[in-house]
Short mmCIF file of C-alpha atoms in Angstrom, two decimals:
data_model
loop_
_atom_site.label_atom_id
_atom_site.label_comp_id
_atom_site.label_asym_id
_atom_site.label_seq_id
_atom_site.Cartn_x
_atom_site.Cartn_y
_atom_site.Cartn_z
CA MET A 132 -42.00 -42.99 -18.46
CA LYS A 133 -38.86 -41.75 -20.16
CA LEU A 134 -40.77 -41.16 -23.40
CA ASP A 135 -43.64 -39.22 -21.81
CA TRP A 136 -42.12 -35.93 -22.88
CA TRP A 137 -42.06 -37.16 -26.49
CA ARG A 138 -45.77 -38.09 -26.40
CA ASP A 139 -47.10 -35.27 -24.22
CA GLY A 140 -44.75 -32.59 -25.46
CA LEU A 141 -42.87 -29.86 -23.54
CA ARG A 142 -44.41 -26.94 -21.74
CA LEU A 143 -42.70 -23.60 -22.12
CA ASP A 144 -43.64 -21.04 -19.51
CA PHE A 145 -42.45 -17.48 -20.05
CA ARG A 146 -43.71 -14.02 -19.25
CA ILE A 147 -43.84 -11.04 -21.55
CA ARG A 148 -43.28 -7.80 -19.68
CA PRO A 149 -44.91 -4.61 -21.03
CA MET A 150 -41.92 -2.72 -19.65
CA GLY A 151 -39.66 -4.96 -21.71
CA ILE A 152 -41.64 -4.28 -24.90
CA ALA A 153 -41.40 -0.54 -24.18
CA LEU A 154 -37.66 -0.96 -23.59
CA SER A 155 -37.28 -2.74 -26.94
CA ALA A 156 -39.14 0.04 -28.73
CA LEU A 157 -37.12 2.76 -27.01
CA TYR A 158 -33.85 1.02 -27.84
CA ALA A 159 -34.77 0.58 -31.51
CA ILE A 160 -35.95 4.18 -31.88
CA THR A 161 -32.79 5.50 -30.20
CA CYS A 162 -30.53 3.47 -32.48
CA LEU A 163 -32.42 4.68 -35.54
CA ALA A 164 -32.18 8.30 -34.37
CA VAL A 165 -28.45 8.26 -33.70
CA ARG A 166 -27.75 6.29 -36.91
CA ASP A 167 -28.93 9.23 -38.98
CA VAL A 168 -26.24 11.47 -37.44
CA SER A 169 -23.48 8.83 -37.44
CA LEU A 170 -20.60 8.15 -39.80
CA ASP A 171 -18.31 5.17 -40.19
CA GLN A 172 -15.66 7.18 -38.35
CA PHE A 173 -18.15 8.08 -35.57
CA HIS A 174 -20.71 5.31 -35.06
CA LEU A 175 -23.04 6.13 -32.17
CA PRO A 176 -25.21 2.95 -32.33
CA ALA A 177 -22.19 1.01 -31.06
CA GLY A 178 -22.12 3.25 -27.99
CA ILE A 179 -25.89 2.99 -27.49
CA ARG A 180 -25.58 -0.80 -27.60
CA ILE A 181 -22.92 -0.91 -24.84
CA ALA A 182 -24.65 1.77 -22.75
CA ALA A 183 -27.96 -0.13 -22.87
CA LEU A 184 -26.30 -3.36 -21.76
CA LEU A 185 -24.68 -1.51 -18.86
CA LEU A 186 -27.88 0.22 -17.75
CA VAL A 187 -30.33 -2.66 -18.14
CA PRO A 188 -30.15 -5.69 -15.79
CA PRO A 189 -29.23 -8.97 -17.53
CA ARG A 190 -32.72 -10.42 -17.03
CA LEU A 191 -34.04 -7.81 -19.49
CA TRP A 192 -31.32 -8.21 -22.11
CA ILE A 193 -33.67 -10.36 -24.20
CA TYR A 194 -35.76 -7.27 -24.81
CA LEU A 195 -32.66 -5.35 -25.91
CA ALA A 196 -32.02 -8.16 -28.40
CA LEU A 197 -35.58 -7.78 -29.70
CA GLY A 198 -35.03 -4.04 -30.07
CA GLU A 199 -31.73 -4.67 -31.84
CA TYR A 200 -33.35 -7.08 -34.28
CA ALA A 201 -36.18 -4.60 -34.93
CA TYR A 202 -33.66 -1.80 -35.57
CA LEU A 203 -31.52 -3.91 -37.91
CA ALA A 204 -34.60 -5.25 -39.70
CA TRP A 205 -35.75 -1.68 -40.36
CA VAL A 206 -32.32 -0.75 -41.67
CA ARG A 207 -31.46 -3.90 -43.65
CA TYR A 208 -34.79 -5.17 -44.97
CA PRO A 209 -34.86 -2.63 -47.83
CA LEU A 210 -31.37 -3.83 -48.80
CA VAL A 211 -32.19 -7.55 -48.96
CA GLU A 212 -32.68 -7.59 -52.72
CA GLU A 213 -29.37 -5.84 -53.29
CA PHE A 214 -27.13 -7.59 -50.73
CA GLY A 215 -28.94 -10.87 -50.01
CA LEU A 216 -31.02 -12.37 -47.22
CA ALA A 217 -28.07 -14.21 -45.65
CA TRP A 218 -26.23 -10.95 -44.94
CA ALA A 219 -29.34 -9.33 -43.45
CA THR A 220 -30.10 -12.22 -41.10
CA VAL A 221 -26.72 -13.66 -40.09
CA GLY A 222 -25.06 -10.33 -39.33
CA SER A 223 -28.10 -9.15 -37.37
CA ALA A 224 -28.47 -12.38 -35.38
CA ILE A 225 -24.94 -12.70 -34.02
CA LEU A 226 -24.03 -9.07 -33.30
CA ILE A 227 -25.72 -8.25 -29.98
CA PRO A 228 -25.29 -11.76 -28.43
CA LEU A 229 -21.52 -11.57 -28.89
CA VAL A 230 -21.38 -8.01 -27.55
CA ALA A 231 -23.55 -9.06 -24.59
CA VAL A 232 -21.07 -11.84 -23.81
CA ALA A 233 -18.24 -9.28 -23.80
CA VAL A 234 -20.19 -7.02 -21.43
CA ARG A 235 -21.05 -9.96 -19.18
CA LEU A 236 -17.39 -10.95 -18.91
CA HIS A 237 -16.49 -7.41 -17.82
CA MET A 238 -19.35 -6.97 -15.33
CA PRO A 239 -17.51 -8.40 -12.27
CA SER A 240 -15.16 -5.41 -12.51
CA MET A 241 -17.99 -2.86 -12.36
CA LYS A 242 -17.99 -2.80 -8.56
CA SER A 243 -14.45 -1.48 -8.39
CA GLN A 244 -13.59 2.22 -8.40
CA GLN A 245 -11.39 1.71 -11.45
CA VAL A 246 -12.69 1.98 -15.02
CA TYR A 247 -9.88 0.25 -16.86
CA TRP A 248 -12.39 -2.49 -17.61
CA LEU A 249 -14.53 0.05 -19.51
CA LEU A 250 -11.61 0.80 -21.82
CA SER A 251 -11.07 -2.92 -22.32
CA LEU A 252 -14.77 -3.39 -23.03
CA ALA A 253 -14.79 -0.49 -25.50
CA ALA A 254 -11.77 -1.82 -27.38
CA CYS A 255 -13.02 -5.43 -27.48
CA SER A 256 -16.52 -4.40 -28.53
CA ALA A 257 -15.26 -1.99 -31.19
CA VAL A 258 -13.07 -4.68 -32.76
CA LEU A 259 -15.83 -7.28 -32.47
CA ILE A 260 -18.52 -5.08 -34.03
CA ALA A 261 -16.28 -3.89 -36.85
CA VAL A 262 -15.04 -7.40 -37.66
CA ILE A 263 -18.58 -8.84 -37.71
CA ARG A 264 -19.90 -6.00 -39.85
CA LEU A 265 -17.09 -6.10 -42.41
CA SER A 266 -16.76 -9.90 -42.44
CA THR A 267 -20.43 -10.43 -43.23
CA MET A 268 -20.21 -7.77 -45.96
CA HIS A 269 -17.18 -9.38 -47.62
CA LEU A 270 -18.40 -12.95 -47.19
CA LEU A 271 -22.15 -12.68 -47.80
CA TRP A 272 -22.62 -9.84 -50.26
CA PRO A 273 -23.13 -11.02 -53.83
CA GLU A 274 -20.46 -8.52 -54.81
CA PRO A 275 -17.95 -7.73 -52.03
CA PRO A 276 -17.23 -4.04 -51.31
CA GLU A 277 -14.62 -2.38 -53.48
CA GLU A 278 -12.66 -1.20 -50.45
CA ARG A 279 -10.43 -3.88 -49.04
CA PHE A 280 -11.08 -5.37 -45.62
CA LEU A 281 -7.84 -4.18 -44.02
CA ALA A 282 -8.19 -0.73 -45.56
CA SER A 283 -11.59 -0.13 -43.95
CA ILE A 284 -11.17 -1.97 -40.64
CA GLY A 285 -9.25 0.89 -39.01
CA ARG A 286 -11.92 3.47 -39.81
CA HIS A 287 -14.74 1.24 -38.56
CA VAL A 288 -12.94 0.18 -35.37
CA LEU A 289 -12.07 3.78 -34.49
CA GLY A 290 -15.60 4.92 -35.34
CA ASP A 291 -17.15 2.28 -33.08
CA TYR A 292 -14.59 2.94 -30.32
CA ILE A 293 -15.29 6.68 -30.35
CA GLY A 294 -19.03 6.01 -30.35
CA ILE A 295 -18.64 3.78 -27.29
CA LEU A 296 -16.46 6.33 -25.46
CA THR A 297 -19.09 8.97 -26.21
CA VAL A 298 -22.05 7.16 -24.62
CA ALA A 299 -20.79 4.37 -22.34
CA PRO A 300 -19.00 6.64 -19.77
CA LEU A 301 -22.22 8.60 -19.28
CA ALA A 302 -24.11 5.35 -18.70
CA LEU A 303 -21.48 4.29 -16.18
CA LEU A 304 -21.87 7.61 -14.39
CA TRP A 305 -25.56 6.86 -13.96
CA VAL A 306 -24.91 3.30 -12.78
CA LYS A 307 -22.45 4.56 -10.14
CA ARG A 308 -24.41 7.68 -9.20
CA HIS A 309 -24.93 6.50 -5.61
CA GLU A 310 -21.22 5.81 -5.18
CA GLN A 311 -20.24 9.33 -6.22
CA PRO A 312 -18.68 11.29 -3.33
CA MET A 313 -20.00 14.68 -2.30
CA LEU A 314 -18.75 17.47 -4.55
CA ASP A 315 -16.20 19.67 -2.86
CA ARG A 316 -17.62 23.18 -2.89
CA THR A 317 -14.21 24.60 -3.67
CA LEU A 318 -14.27 22.68 -6.98
CA LEU A 319 -17.75 23.80 -8.06
CA TRP A 320 -16.83 26.96 -9.92
CA PRO A 321 -13.62 25.59 -11.47
CA SER A 322 -15.65 22.62 -12.74
CA VAL A 323 -18.40 24.79 -14.18
CA SER A 324 -15.80 27.06 -15.78
CA SER A 325 -14.04 24.09 -17.37
CA VAL A 326 -17.31 22.81 -18.86
CA LEU A 327 -18.20 26.26 -20.19
CA VAL A 328 -14.76 26.67 -21.77
CA LEU A 329 -15.11 23.21 -23.31
CA VAL A 330 -18.53 24.03 -24.77
CA ALA A 331 -17.32 27.40 -26.06
CA LEU A 332 -14.31 25.88 -27.82
CA GLY A 333 -16.49 23.11 -29.27
CA ALA A 334 -19.03 25.59 -30.61
CA ALA A 335 -16.44 27.99 -32.06
CA PRO A 336 -15.90 26.13 -35.38
CA THR A 337 -19.67 25.79 -35.80
CA TYR A 338 -20.75 29.40 -35.27
CA PHE A 339 -17.68 31.18 -36.62
CA THR A 340 -16.16 30.93 -40.06
CA ILE A 341 -12.71 29.40 -39.78
CA GLY A 342 -10.87 29.37 -43.07
CA SER A 343 -7.94 27.16 -42.19
CA VAL A 344 -8.28 23.48 -41.36
CA ALA A 345 -5.19 23.79 -39.18
CA ILE A 346 -6.84 26.50 -37.06
CA LYS A 347 -9.96 24.37 -36.69
CA THR A 348 -7.87 21.38 -35.63
CA ALA A 349 -5.92 23.54 -33.16
CA ILE A 350 -9.15 24.76 -31.56
CA GLN A 351 -10.42 21.19 -31.29
CA LEU A 352 -7.19 20.05 -29.66
CA MET A 353 -7.41 22.98 -27.23
CA MET A 354 -10.56 21.36 -25.88
CA LEU A 355 -8.35 18.76 -24.25
CA ALA A 356 -7.16 21.34 -21.68
CA PRO A 357 -10.51 21.69 -19.82
CA VAL A 358 -11.02 17.92 -20.07
CA ILE A 359 -7.65 17.42 -18.38
CA ALA A 360 -8.69 19.91 -15.68
CA LEU A 361 -11.97 18.03 -15.08
CA THR A 362 -10.07 14.75 -14.85
CA CYS A 363 -7.62 16.13 -12.31
CA MET A 364 -10.47 17.52 -10.19
CA HIS A 365 -12.92 14.61 -10.35
CA GLY A 366 -11.00 11.56 -11.51
CA TRP A 367 -12.64 9.28 -14.08
CA ARG A 368 -15.99 11.02 -13.53
CA GLY A 369 -14.53 14.25 -14.87
CA ALA A 370 -13.13 12.41 -17.89
CA ALA A 371 -16.50 10.66 -18.37
CA ILE A 372 -18.10 14.08 -18.84
CA GLY A 373 -15.34 15.77 -20.80
CA VAL A 374 -14.47 13.01 -23.29
CA PRO A 375 -18.05 12.61 -24.64
CA LEU A 376 -18.39 16.39 -24.99
CA ILE A 377 -15.18 16.71 -26.98
CA ASN A 378 -16.15 13.74 -29.21
CA LEU A 379 -19.54 15.28 -29.95
CA ALA A 380 -17.99 18.67 -30.66
CA VAL A 381 -15.56 17.16 -33.17
CA HIS A 382 -18.34 15.18 -34.84
CA LEU A 383 -20.61 18.21 -35.22
CA THR A 384 -17.89 19.98 -37.20
CA THR A 385 -17.05 16.96 -39.39
CA PRO A 386 -17.86 17.59 -43.08
CA SER A 387 -20.19 14.92 -44.51
CA THR A 388 -21.71 14.22 -47.92
CA GLY A 389 -24.72 12.60 -46.30
CA LEU A 390 -24.09 9.39 -48.26
CA PRO A 391 -22.97 5.98 -46.91
CA GLY A 392 -19.21 5.75 -46.61
CA SER A 393 -18.75 9.51 -46.17
CA PHE A 394 -15.26 10.14 -44.83
CA ASP A 395 -13.19 13.17 -43.84
CA ALA A 396 -9.45 12.46 -43.60
CA ALA A 397 -8.53 15.65 -41.69
CA THR A 398 -11.11 15.03 -38.98
CA PHE A 399 -10.10 11.37 -38.83
CA LYS A 400 -6.57 12.40 -37.81
CA THR A 401 -7.98 14.66 -35.10
CA GLN A 402 -10.25 11.86 -33.92
CA GLN A 403 -7.29 9.52 -33.61
CA ILE A 404 -5.50 12.01 -31.36
CA ILE A 405 -8.61 12.66 -29.27
CA ALA A 406 -9.41 8.94 -29.00
CA ALA A 407 -5.91 8.20 -27.71
CA THR A 408 -6.00 11.18 -25.34
CA GLY A 409 -9.51 10.32 -24.13
CA THR A 410 -8.37 6.79 -23.37
CA ALA A 411 -5.36 8.10 -21.47
CA LEU A 412 -7.54 10.56 -19.52
CA LEU A 413 -10.02 7.86 -18.51
CA ALA A 414 -7.13 5.67 -17.39
CA LEU A 415 -5.52 8.58 -15.52
CA GLY A 416 -8.88 9.52 -14.00
CA SER A 417 -9.36 5.94 -12.87
CA ARG A 418 -6.01 6.05 -11.10
CA ILE A 419 -6.81 9.41 -9.51
CA THR A 420 -10.16 8.08 -8.25
CA GLN A 421 -8.48 4.97 -6.88
CA LEU A 422 -5.89 7.02 -4.98
CA TYR A 423 -8.63 9.35 -3.72
CA TYR A 424 -10.68 6.46 -2.36
CA HIS A 425 -7.62 4.91 -0.77
CA HIS A 426 -6.87 8.26 0.85
CA VAL A 427 -10.46 8.76 2.06
CA HIS A 428 -10.85 5.21 3.30
CA GLY A 429 -7.43 5.34 4.94
CA ARG A 430 -8.40 8.60 6.62
CA LEU A 431 -11.72 7.11 7.76
CA ASP A 432 -9.98 3.98 9.02
CA ARG A 433 -7.44 6.11 10.86
CA SER A 434 -10.22 8.26 12.32
CA GLU A 435 -12.10 5.15 13.45
CA ALA A 436 -8.93 3.69 14.96
CA MET A 437 -8.28 6.96 16.80
CA SER A 438 -11.86 7.01 18.08
CA LEU A 439 -11.64 3.43 19.31
CA THR A 440 -8.28 4.14 20.96
CA ARG A 441 -9.66 7.20 22.72
CA SER A 442 -12.71 5.24 23.87
CA ALA A 443 -10.53 2.46 25.23
CA GLN A 444 -8.29 4.95 27.03
CA MET A 445 -11.24 6.77 28.57
CA ALA A 446 -12.82 3.48 29.67
CA SER A 447 -9.54 2.55 31.37
CA GLU A 448 -9.31 5.99 32.99
CA MET A 449 -12.89 5.79 34.26
CA ASP A 450 -12.13 2.41 35.77
CA LEU A 451 -9.08 3.86 37.52
CA ARG A 452 -11.18 6.81 38.66
CA ALA A 453 -13.75 4.51 40.23
CA ARG A 454 -11.04 2.54 41.98
CA ALA A 455 -9.36 5.72 43.21
CA LEU A 456 -12.64 6.98 44.66
CA ASP A 457 -13.25 3.62 46.34
CA ILE A 458 -9.75 3.67 47.83
CA ARG A 459 -10.27 7.25 49.01
CA GLY A 460 -13.53 6.22 50.64
CA LEU A 461 -11.76 3.39 52.42
CA SER A 462 -9.05 5.83 53.52
CA ASP A 463 -11.65 8.25 54.93
CA ASN A 464 -13.35 5.46 56.83
CA LEU A 465 -10.01 4.30 58.21
CA ASP A 466 -9.13 7.87 59.24
CA ARG A 467 -12.43 8.24 61.09
CA ALA A 468 -11.95 4.90 62.83
CA LEU A 469 -8.44 5.79 63.96
CA SER A 470 -9.60 9.23 65.06
CA ASP A 471 -12.34 7.60 67.17
CA HIS A 472 -9.74 5.30 68.75
CA ALA A 473 -7.52 8.30 69.49
CA ASP A 474 -10.44 10.09 71.21
CA TRP A 475 -11.16 6.97 73.28
CA LEU A 476 -7.55 6.77 74.36
CA ARG A 477 -7.51 10.48 75.28
CA ASN A 478 -10.73 10.13 77.26
CA HIS A 479 -9.18 7.30 79.24
CA GLY A 480 -6.05 9.25 80.07
CA HIS A 481 -3.73 7.99 77.38
CA ASP A 482 -2.96 11.38 75.81
CA LYS A 483 0.56 10.53 74.72
CA LEU A 484 -0.55 7.36 72.97
CA ALA A 485 -3.51 9.19 71.39
CA ASN A 486 -1.27 11.96 70.01
CA SER A 487 1.16 9.40 68.58
CA LEU A 488 -1.72 7.56 66.90
CA LEU A 489 -3.09 10.79 65.40
CA LYS A 490 0.36 11.82 64.16
CA THR A 491 0.88 8.45 62.50
CA THR A 492 -2.64 8.57 61.05
CA VAL A 493 -2.08 12.03 59.49
CA LEU A 494 1.28 11.01 58.02
CA HIS A 495 0.05 7.80 56.46
CA SER A 496 -3.20 9.41 55.34
CA ARG A 497 -1.24 12.04 53.41
CA LYS A 498 0.93 9.38 51.80
CA PHE A 499 -2.17 7.35 51.02
CA ARG A 500 -3.83 10.30 49.30
CA GLU A 501 -0.71 10.99 47.28
CA GLN A 502 -0.74 7.45 45.94
CA VAL A 503 -4.46 7.72 45.19
CA THR A 504 -3.90 10.85 43.09
CA ILE A 505 -1.18 9.01 41.18
CA VAL A 506 -3.67 6.26 40.38
CA TYR A 507 -6.11 8.86 39.06
CA PRO A 508 -5.59 12.66 39.26
CA THR A 509 -9.11 13.76 40.23
CA SER A 510 -7.86 17.34 40.64
CA LEU A 511 -7.25 17.45 36.88
CA GLU A 512 -11.01 17.51 36.27
CA HIS A 513 -11.38 20.68 38.34
CA VAL A 514 -8.19 22.72 38.01
CA GLY A 515 -6.65 21.38 34.80
CA LEU A 516 -3.49 19.52 33.84
CA TYR A 517 -0.89 22.06 34.95
CA LEU A 518 -2.12 22.44 38.54
CA ALA A 519 -2.68 18.68 38.78
CA LEU A 520 1.02 18.20 38.07
CA GLN A 521 1.98 20.71 40.79
CA ILE A 522 -0.38 19.81 43.64
CA GLY A 523 -0.95 16.08 43.10
CA GLY A 524 0.88 13.10 44.49
CA ILE A 525 3.09 12.91 41.41
CA SER A 526 4.64 16.26 42.35
CA GLU A 527 5.55 14.91 45.80
CA ALA A 528 7.04 11.78 44.25
CA TRP A 529 9.16 13.84 41.86
CA SER A 530 10.33 16.23 44.60
CA THR A 531 11.86 13.36 46.55
CA THR A 532 14.25 12.65 43.63
CA ASN A 533 15.68 16.22 43.66
CA ARG A 534 16.18 15.89 39.90
CA LEU A 535 13.30 17.89 38.41
CA LEU A 536 13.70 21.57 37.65
CA GLU A 537 10.84 24.06 37.77
CA HIS A 538 8.23 23.32 35.13
CA ARG A 539 7.73 25.67 32.18
CA LEU A 540 4.03 25.48 31.38
CA THR A 541 2.27 27.90 29.03
CA GLY A 542 -1.25 28.14 27.65
CA ASP A 543 -4.58 27.13 29.13
CA PRO A 544 -5.04 23.35 29.27
CA CYS A 545 -8.62 23.76 30.54
CA GLN A 546 -9.63 24.50 26.92
CA LEU A 547 -8.75 20.89 26.09
CA SER A 548 -11.00 17.91 26.76
CA VAL A 549 -10.51 15.91 29.93
CA GLY A 550 -9.61 12.87 27.83
CA LEU A 551 -6.77 14.69 26.07
CA GLN A 552 -5.49 16.12 29.38
CA LEU A 553 -5.50 12.65 30.92
CA ALA A 554 -3.61 11.26 27.92
CA ALA A 555 -1.07 14.09 28.22
CA TYR A 556 -0.78 13.43 31.98
CA ARG A 557 -0.09 9.73 31.46
CA THR A 558 2.44 10.22 28.66
CA LEU A 559 4.22 12.99 30.56
CA THR A 560 4.53 11.03 33.81
CA GLU A 561 5.65 7.91 31.93
CA ALA A 562 8.28 9.89 29.99
CA VAL A 563 9.61 11.42 33.22
CA ALA A 564 9.78 7.96 34.80
CA LEU A 565 11.80 6.71 31.82
CA LEU A 566 14.33 9.54 32.09
CA LEU A 567 14.59 9.18 35.88
CA ARG A 568 15.30 5.47 35.52
CA ASN A 569 17.59 5.46 32.46
CA GLU A 570 19.25 8.88 32.23
CA PRO A 571 21.46 10.88 34.62
CA GLY A 572 21.17 14.58 35.34
CA GLN A 573 18.45 17.17 35.91
CA ILE A 574 15.17 16.97 34.02
CA GLN A 575 13.11 19.83 32.61
CA ILE A 576 9.38 19.63 31.76
CA ARG A 577 7.98 22.02 29.18
CA ALA A 578 4.40 22.14 27.91
CA ARG A 579 2.49 24.49 25.65
CA SER A 580 -1.24 24.21 24.96
CA GLY A 581 -3.30 26.20 22.48
CA THR A 582 -5.31 26.17 19.27
CA LEU A 583 -4.33 26.22 15.60
CA GLN A 584 -6.94 26.63 12.85
CA LYS A 585 -9.41 23.74 13.33
CA GLN A 586 -7.39 21.89 15.96
CA LYS A 587 -6.38 22.35 19.56
CA GLY A 588 -3.82 20.42 21.51
CA ILE A 589 -0.72 20.38 23.65
CA MET A 590 2.99 19.99 22.98
CA VAL A 591 4.96 18.37 25.82
CA SER A 592 8.75 18.18 25.99
CA ILE A 593 10.73 16.33 28.67
CA SER A 594 14.47 16.85 28.35
CA VAL A 595 17.72 16.25 30.18
CA GLN A 596 19.22 19.56 31.26
CA ASN A 597 22.62 18.80 29.73
CA SER A 598 22.07 19.74 26.06
CA SER A 599 25.15 17.78 24.93
CA GLN A 600 23.75 14.55 26.37
CA THR A 601 22.04 12.09 24.00
CA LEU A 602 19.31 9.75 25.09
CA SER A 603 20.32 6.09 25.28
CA ALA A 604 19.03 3.45 22.88
CA THR A 605 17.04 1.84 25.72
CA THR A 606 15.25 5.11 26.42
CA LEU A 607 14.48 5.66 22.75
CA THR A 608 13.01 2.18 22.32
CA GLN A 609 10.92 2.29 25.49
CA ALA A 610 9.67 5.80 24.75
CA VAL A 611 8.22 4.77 21.41
CA GLU A 612 6.78 1.52 22.75
CA ARG A 613 5.12 3.04 25.82
CA LEU A 614 4.09 6.51 24.68
CA ALA A 615 3.05 6.16 21.03
CA GLY A 616 -0.20 4.35 21.82
CA ARG A 617 -1.72 7.27 23.71
CA THR A 618 -0.55 9.93 21.26
CA ILE A 619 -1.94 7.99 18.26
CA GLY A 620 -5.38 8.09 19.88
CA TYR A 621 -5.24 11.88 19.63
CA GLY A 622 -3.66 12.20 16.22
CA GLY A 623 -0.31 13.10 17.65
CA SER A 624 3.20 11.73 17.63
CA VAL A 625 6.26 10.95 19.73
CA GLU A 626 9.71 12.20 18.74
CA CYS A 627 13.01 11.53 20.44
CA ARG A 628 15.77 13.98 19.52
CA HIS A 629 19.15 14.36 21.18
CA ASN A 630 18.38 14.99 24.85
CA ARG A 631 14.59 15.22 24.81
CA ILE A 632 11.33 13.40 24.28
CA ARG A 633 8.71 15.48 22.50
CA MET A 634 5.01 14.54 22.35
CA LEU A 635 2.11 16.14 20.51
CA LEU A 636 -1.58 15.47 21.19
CA LEU A 637 -4.36 17.02 19.09
CA GLU A 638 -8.14 17.05 18.84
CA GLU A 639 -10.73 18.79 16.70
CA ARG A 640 -11.68 22.27 17.74
CA ALA A 641 -15.34 22.55 18.74
CA GLY A 642 -17.45 24.89 16.64
#
């Protein structure tokens, strides 16, 4: 049984996809097209290779390998007689598999909002491609190149690196197109202006005669300014648009003999500066994007936390409201029952006892209603926060202490939502209770409600009348612990300064 496979053979089952064949052809044609406009110091096929591996899912990479082999066969087959079959086959066979391994190792980092991994991939791939290309030339050519290995490695590595930075960021933009945040309208025209300035500066050496190489280099370096602006506005996405444009602009103005090995030393120096600056801009843009996402996500998390806090507070208030209404209903029923008993007593000649019962009923009923309004101030829903503080049971409770001065209330709290008014009511009454329990002297309540730009809210201040008095450490600690929860739900804050507790509650302005 173990030798059945030797006798019967192995069955290989694979599927050839027409889409894959079309992908191979497109890849080969693209590499051939960009090779004709490439130089050793600006090698676009290296960028096409990385971009294709980023865009195409790994299950279709085999077709990219077929396209790569077709492209290299077309390029190298005519050179077999001159440079040998070993060079044509070995160098072609190992290039894209090794680059694919490098891409595969970097793919887990693609989901992050940082693009440092792209810079690492570009550097690793550029070194790998250049080393393979030059090593096979020096080892497998019948006559090694006249230029030494170390002398040419820098030019080839930089050329491949620039080619990758020209194409790969654009591919990454497409891969992450659904993750791109909405463009801020305020940045639209500055972004368009920066791109137009970049294009104009890049086209200037092409369409205008510039006699001095120094002037041409200065114009090319000036293109970094709009790229920096795009990076600051859009993070790595701005750099991913600006860096390829500046690389292409420099390449289009590079003098070339049209022969293999064509090299321009002046442009090479400019390319070194732009390659280093482009790398720095992509790294800076990555950091800007990371901070932006942290800010946005933090703001969303804070908004969600505020919403949940407000919902919890309103659910608690509605529960208290239901209980207060139930208690009021019980009080009304009790009042009617006692009133009926008083009428019975009066009808049977017990007028004095009936009057005493009614007097006691009225007194306790009023006290009962005061306590009910402290549980939940139903008047707040109809007349607003300020009147609820003056006519509710809390006002009666405060008046018995003889320590509260006349309130100073300004603005119209009825413009605020009921939820915010309830939160202000709870924080204000709790703050007053803290000062009554822990601090001596008269207490002053101040409140100001209104709107500011897109927000509306209320500022509440509860202070001890003696301005030279400082709140105790116990009051400060309890104020933060007990009051901050409600103010956070409305994007506000609690501050304790000298002799006062100050609270701010805010909400978005409707419309």
